[in-house]
mmCIF file of C-alpha atoms and ligand atoms in Angstrom:
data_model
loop_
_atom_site.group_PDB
_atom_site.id
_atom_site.type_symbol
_atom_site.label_atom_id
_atom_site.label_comp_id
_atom_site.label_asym_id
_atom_site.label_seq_id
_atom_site.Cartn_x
_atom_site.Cartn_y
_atom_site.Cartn_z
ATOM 1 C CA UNK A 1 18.621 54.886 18.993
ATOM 2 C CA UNK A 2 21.207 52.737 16.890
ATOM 3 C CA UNK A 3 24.173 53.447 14.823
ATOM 4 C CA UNK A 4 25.781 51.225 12.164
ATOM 5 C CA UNK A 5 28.035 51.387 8.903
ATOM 6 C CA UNK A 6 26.361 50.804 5.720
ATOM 7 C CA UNK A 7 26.116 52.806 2.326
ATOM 8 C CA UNK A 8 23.664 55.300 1.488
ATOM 9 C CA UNK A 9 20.428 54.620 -0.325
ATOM 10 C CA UNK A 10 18.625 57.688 -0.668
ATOM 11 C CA UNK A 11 19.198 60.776 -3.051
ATOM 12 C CA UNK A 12 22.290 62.380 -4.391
ATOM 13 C CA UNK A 13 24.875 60.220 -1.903
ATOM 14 C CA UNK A 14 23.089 56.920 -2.990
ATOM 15 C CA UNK A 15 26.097 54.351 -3.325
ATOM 16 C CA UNK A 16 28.395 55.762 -0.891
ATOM 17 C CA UNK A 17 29.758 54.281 2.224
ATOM 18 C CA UNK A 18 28.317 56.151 5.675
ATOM 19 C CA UNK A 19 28.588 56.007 9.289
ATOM 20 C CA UNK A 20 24.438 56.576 10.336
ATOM 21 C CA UNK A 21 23.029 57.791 13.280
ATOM 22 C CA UNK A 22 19.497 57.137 14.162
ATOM 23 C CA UNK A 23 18.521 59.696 17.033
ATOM 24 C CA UNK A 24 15.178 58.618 18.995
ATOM 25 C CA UNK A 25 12.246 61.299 19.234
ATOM 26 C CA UNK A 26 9.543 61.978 16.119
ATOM 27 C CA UNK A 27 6.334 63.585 16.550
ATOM 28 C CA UNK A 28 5.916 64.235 13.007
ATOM 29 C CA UNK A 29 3.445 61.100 13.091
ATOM 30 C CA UNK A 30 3.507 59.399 8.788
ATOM 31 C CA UNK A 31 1.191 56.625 8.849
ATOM 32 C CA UNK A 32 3.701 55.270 6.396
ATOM 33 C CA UNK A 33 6.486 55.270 8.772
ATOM 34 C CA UNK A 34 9.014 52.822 8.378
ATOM 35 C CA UNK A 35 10.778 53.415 11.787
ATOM 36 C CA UNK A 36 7.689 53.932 13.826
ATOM 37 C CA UNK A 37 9.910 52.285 16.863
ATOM 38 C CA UNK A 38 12.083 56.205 16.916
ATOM 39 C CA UNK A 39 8.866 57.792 17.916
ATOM 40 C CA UNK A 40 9.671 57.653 21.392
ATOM 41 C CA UNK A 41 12.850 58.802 22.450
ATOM 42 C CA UNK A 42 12.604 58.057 25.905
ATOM 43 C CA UNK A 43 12.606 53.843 25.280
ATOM 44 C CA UNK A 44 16.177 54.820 24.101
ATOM 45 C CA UNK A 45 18.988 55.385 26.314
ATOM 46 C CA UNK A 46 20.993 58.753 25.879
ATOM 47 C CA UNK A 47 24.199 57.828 24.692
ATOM 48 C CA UNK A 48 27.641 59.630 25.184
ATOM 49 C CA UNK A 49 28.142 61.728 22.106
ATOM 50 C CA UNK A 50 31.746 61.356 22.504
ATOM 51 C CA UNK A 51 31.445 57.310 22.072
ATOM 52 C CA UNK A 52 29.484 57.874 18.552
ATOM 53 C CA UNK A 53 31.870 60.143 17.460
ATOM 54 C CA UNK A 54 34.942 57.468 18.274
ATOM 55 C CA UNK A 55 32.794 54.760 16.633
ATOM 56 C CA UNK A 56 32.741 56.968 13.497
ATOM 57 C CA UNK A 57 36.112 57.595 13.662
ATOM 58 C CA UNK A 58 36.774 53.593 13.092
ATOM 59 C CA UNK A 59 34.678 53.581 10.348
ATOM 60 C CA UNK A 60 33.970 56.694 8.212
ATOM 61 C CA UNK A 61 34.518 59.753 6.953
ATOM 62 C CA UNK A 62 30.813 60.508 6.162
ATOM 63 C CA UNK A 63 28.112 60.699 8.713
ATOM 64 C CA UNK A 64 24.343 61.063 7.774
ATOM 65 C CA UNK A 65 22.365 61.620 11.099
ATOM 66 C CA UNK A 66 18.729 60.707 10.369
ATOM 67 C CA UNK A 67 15.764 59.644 13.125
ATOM 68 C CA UNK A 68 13.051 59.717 14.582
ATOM 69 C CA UNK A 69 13.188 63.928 13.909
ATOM 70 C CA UNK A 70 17.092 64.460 14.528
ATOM 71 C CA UNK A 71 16.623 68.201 14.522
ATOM 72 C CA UNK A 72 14.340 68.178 17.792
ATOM 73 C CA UNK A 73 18.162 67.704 19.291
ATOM 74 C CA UNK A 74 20.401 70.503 19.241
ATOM 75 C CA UNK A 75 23.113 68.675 17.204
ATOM 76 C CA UNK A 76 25.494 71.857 17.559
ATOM 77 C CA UNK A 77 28.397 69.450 19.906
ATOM 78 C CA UNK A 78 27.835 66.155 17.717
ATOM 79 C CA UNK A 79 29.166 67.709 14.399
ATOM 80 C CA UNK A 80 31.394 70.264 16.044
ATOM 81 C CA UNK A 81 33.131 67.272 17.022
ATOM 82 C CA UNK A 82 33.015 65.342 13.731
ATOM 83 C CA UNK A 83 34.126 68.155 11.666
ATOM 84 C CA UNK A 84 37.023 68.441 14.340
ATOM 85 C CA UNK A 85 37.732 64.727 13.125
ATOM 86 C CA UNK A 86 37.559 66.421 9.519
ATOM 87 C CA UNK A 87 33.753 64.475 9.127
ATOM 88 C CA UNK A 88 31.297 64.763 6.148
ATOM 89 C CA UNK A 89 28.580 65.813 8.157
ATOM 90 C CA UNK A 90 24.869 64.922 6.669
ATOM 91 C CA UNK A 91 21.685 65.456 7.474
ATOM 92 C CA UNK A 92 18.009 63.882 6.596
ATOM 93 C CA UNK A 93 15.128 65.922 8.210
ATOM 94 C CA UNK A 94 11.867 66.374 8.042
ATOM 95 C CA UNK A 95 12.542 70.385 8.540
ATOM 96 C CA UNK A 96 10.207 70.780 11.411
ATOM 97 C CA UNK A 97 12.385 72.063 14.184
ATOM 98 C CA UNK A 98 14.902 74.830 14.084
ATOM 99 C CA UNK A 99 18.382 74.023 12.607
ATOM 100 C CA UNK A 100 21.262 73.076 14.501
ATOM 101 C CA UNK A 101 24.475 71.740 14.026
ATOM 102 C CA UNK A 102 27.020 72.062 11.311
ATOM 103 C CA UNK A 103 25.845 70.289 7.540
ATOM 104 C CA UNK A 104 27.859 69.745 4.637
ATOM 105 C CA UNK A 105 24.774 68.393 3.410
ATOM 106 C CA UNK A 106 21.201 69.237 4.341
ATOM 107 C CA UNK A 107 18.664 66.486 2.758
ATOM 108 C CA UNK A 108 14.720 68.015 3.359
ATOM 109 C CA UNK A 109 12.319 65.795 3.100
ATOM 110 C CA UNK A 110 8.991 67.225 4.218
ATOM 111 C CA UNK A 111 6.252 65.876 5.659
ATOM 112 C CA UNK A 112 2.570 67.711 5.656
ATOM 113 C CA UNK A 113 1.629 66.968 8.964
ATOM 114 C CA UNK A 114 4.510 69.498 10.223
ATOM 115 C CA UNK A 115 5.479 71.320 7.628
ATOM 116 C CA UNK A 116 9.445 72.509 6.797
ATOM 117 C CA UNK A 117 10.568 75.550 8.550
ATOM 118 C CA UNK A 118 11.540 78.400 6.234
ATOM 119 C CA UNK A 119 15.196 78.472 7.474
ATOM 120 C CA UNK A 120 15.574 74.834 6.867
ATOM 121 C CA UNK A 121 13.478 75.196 3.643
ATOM 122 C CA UNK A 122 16.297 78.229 2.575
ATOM 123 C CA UNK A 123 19.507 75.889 3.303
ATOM 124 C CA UNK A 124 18.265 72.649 2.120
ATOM 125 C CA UNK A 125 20.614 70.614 -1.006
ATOM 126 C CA UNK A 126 17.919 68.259 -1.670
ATOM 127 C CA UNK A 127 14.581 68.202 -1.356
ATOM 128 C CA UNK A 128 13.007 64.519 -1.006
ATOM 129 C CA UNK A 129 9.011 64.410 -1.226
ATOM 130 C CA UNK A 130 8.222 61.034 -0.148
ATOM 131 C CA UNK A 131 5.255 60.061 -2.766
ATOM 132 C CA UNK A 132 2.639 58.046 -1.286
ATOM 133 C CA UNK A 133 -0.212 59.200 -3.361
ATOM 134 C CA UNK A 134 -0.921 61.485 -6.341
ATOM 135 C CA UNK A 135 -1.696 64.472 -4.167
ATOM 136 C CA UNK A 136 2.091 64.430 -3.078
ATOM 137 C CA UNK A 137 3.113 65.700 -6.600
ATOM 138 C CA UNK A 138 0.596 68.414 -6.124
ATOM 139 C CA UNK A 139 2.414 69.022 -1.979
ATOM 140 C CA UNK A 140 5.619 68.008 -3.709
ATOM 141 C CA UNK A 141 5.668 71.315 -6.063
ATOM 142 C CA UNK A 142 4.450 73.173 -3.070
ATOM 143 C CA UNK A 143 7.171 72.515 -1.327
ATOM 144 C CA UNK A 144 9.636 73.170 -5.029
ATOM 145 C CA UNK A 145 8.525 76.484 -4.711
ATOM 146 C CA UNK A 146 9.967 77.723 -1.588
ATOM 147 C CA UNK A 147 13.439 75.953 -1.409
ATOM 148 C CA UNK A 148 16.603 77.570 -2.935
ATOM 149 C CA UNK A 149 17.370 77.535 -6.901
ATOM 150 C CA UNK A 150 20.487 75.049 -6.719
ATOM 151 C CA UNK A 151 18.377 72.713 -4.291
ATOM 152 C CA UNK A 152 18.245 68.926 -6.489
ATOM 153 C CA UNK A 153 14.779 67.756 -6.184
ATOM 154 C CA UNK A 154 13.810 64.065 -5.452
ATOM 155 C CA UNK A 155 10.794 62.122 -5.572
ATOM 156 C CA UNK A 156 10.725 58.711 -4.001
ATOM 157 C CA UNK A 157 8.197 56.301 -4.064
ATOM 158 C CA UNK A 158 6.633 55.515 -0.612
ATOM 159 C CA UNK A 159 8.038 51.670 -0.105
ATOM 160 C CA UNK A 160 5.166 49.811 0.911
ATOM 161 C CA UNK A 161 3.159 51.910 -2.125
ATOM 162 C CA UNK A 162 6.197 51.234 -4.653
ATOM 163 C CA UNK A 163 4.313 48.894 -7.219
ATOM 164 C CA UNK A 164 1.821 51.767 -7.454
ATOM 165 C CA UNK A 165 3.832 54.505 -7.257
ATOM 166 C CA UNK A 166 6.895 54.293 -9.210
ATOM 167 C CA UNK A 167 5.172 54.289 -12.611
ATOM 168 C CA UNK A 168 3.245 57.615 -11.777
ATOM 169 C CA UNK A 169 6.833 59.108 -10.854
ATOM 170 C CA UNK A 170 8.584 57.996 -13.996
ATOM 171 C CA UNK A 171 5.955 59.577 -15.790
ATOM 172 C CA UNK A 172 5.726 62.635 -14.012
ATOM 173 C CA UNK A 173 9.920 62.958 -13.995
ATOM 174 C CA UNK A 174 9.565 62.706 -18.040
ATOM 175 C CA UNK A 175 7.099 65.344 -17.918
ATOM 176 C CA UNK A 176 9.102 67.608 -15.247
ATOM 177 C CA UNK A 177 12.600 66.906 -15.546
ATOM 178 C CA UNK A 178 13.013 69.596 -12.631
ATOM 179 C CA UNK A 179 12.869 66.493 -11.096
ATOM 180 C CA UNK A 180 14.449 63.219 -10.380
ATOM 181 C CA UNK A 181 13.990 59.720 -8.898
ATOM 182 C CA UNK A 182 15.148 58.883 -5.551
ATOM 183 C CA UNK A 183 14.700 55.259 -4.923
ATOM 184 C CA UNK A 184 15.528 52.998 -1.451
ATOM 185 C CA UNK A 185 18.219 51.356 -2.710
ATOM 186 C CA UNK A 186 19.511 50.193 0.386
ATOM 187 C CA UNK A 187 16.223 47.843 0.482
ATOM 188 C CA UNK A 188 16.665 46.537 -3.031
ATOM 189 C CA UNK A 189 20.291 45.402 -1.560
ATOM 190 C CA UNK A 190 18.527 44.116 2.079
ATOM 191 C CA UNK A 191 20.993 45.957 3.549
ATOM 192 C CA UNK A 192 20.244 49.009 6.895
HETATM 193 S S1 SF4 B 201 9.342 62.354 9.968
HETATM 194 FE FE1 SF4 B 201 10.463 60.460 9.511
HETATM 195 S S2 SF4 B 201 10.680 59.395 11.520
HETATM 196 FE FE2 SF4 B 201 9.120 60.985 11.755
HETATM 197 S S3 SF4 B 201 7.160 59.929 11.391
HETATM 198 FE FE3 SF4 B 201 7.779 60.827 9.414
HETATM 199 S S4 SF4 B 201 8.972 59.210 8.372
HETATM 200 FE FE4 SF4 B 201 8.815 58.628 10.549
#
């Protein structure tokens, strides 16, 4: 769908410098959805795997491959090829779809309306639970309780719900330091 250079917002990377790659194709269906235009892969053009990874190459040595759902792709030949090229290879998924590919770095962030597969659930770094409402602390622990013990949990405030949001997190955090705050700081900079 598009690719560009810009620095990480999100989670544990937050700050450093990435090569993204926004694959089309999502039928997870958020009404919060802040990329609604990746639902439908097929009003993007494939593109030759071959001419991402060069672009990277110009640019990068971290990748973060996000969507749309990236993982409804088998994304076995894209990082074969980037760690090749000696890569950092992330990932941001909602963990619906089976894992492919090769991750140095596995970011869940599940969504209820298709939840994480246990595989993906097992393998996952972080876990981000997007927090839209007080019942996602309640899905958010749900979802605490199956990953694996060195997996760094994240909750984000829901952008558009942010005002609202954020102080309920920063309470909750100081309550369950499990926990910390992810926050879209790529948006505080206006930057992709
Ligand atoms: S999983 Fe991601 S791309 Fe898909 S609908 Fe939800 S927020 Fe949008």
């Amino acid at each position: 769908m598009e690719e560009f250079y810009t620095i990480q917002g999100e989670g544990s990377h937050t700050g450093k410098a990435a090569y993204f790659i926004r694959i089309g194709g999502c039928d997870v269906g958020c009404h919060w959805c802040d990329v609604k235009e990746s639902w439908n892969a097929s009003l993007h053009p494939a593109t030759n795997t071959d001419l991402i990874v060069n672009n990277v190459l110009k640019y990068a040595n971290t990748v973060v491959v996000t969507g749309g759902e990236p993982l409804m792709w088998n994304l076995d030949y894209l990082t074969k090829k980037l760690k090749d090229n000696l890569i950092n290879t992330h990932i941001e998924t909602s963990g619906a779809y089976p894992l492919s590919g090769i991750w140095d770095w596995i970011c869940l962030s599940p969504k209820k309306n298709k939840l994480p597969l246990t595989e993906v659930l097992e393998k996952a770094h972080e876990l981000k639970v997007i927090v839209f409402n007080r019942h996602d602390f309640i899905f958010a622990e749900e979802q605490a309780a199956k990953v694996g013990g060195n997996c760094i949990l994240y909750l984000q405030p829901e952008w558009s719900n942010r005002e609202k949001m954020t102080p309920l997190i920063v309470e909750y955090v100081m309550k369950n330091p499990k926990w910390k705050i992810s926050l879209q700081t790529h948006k505080y900079l206006h930057i992709p």
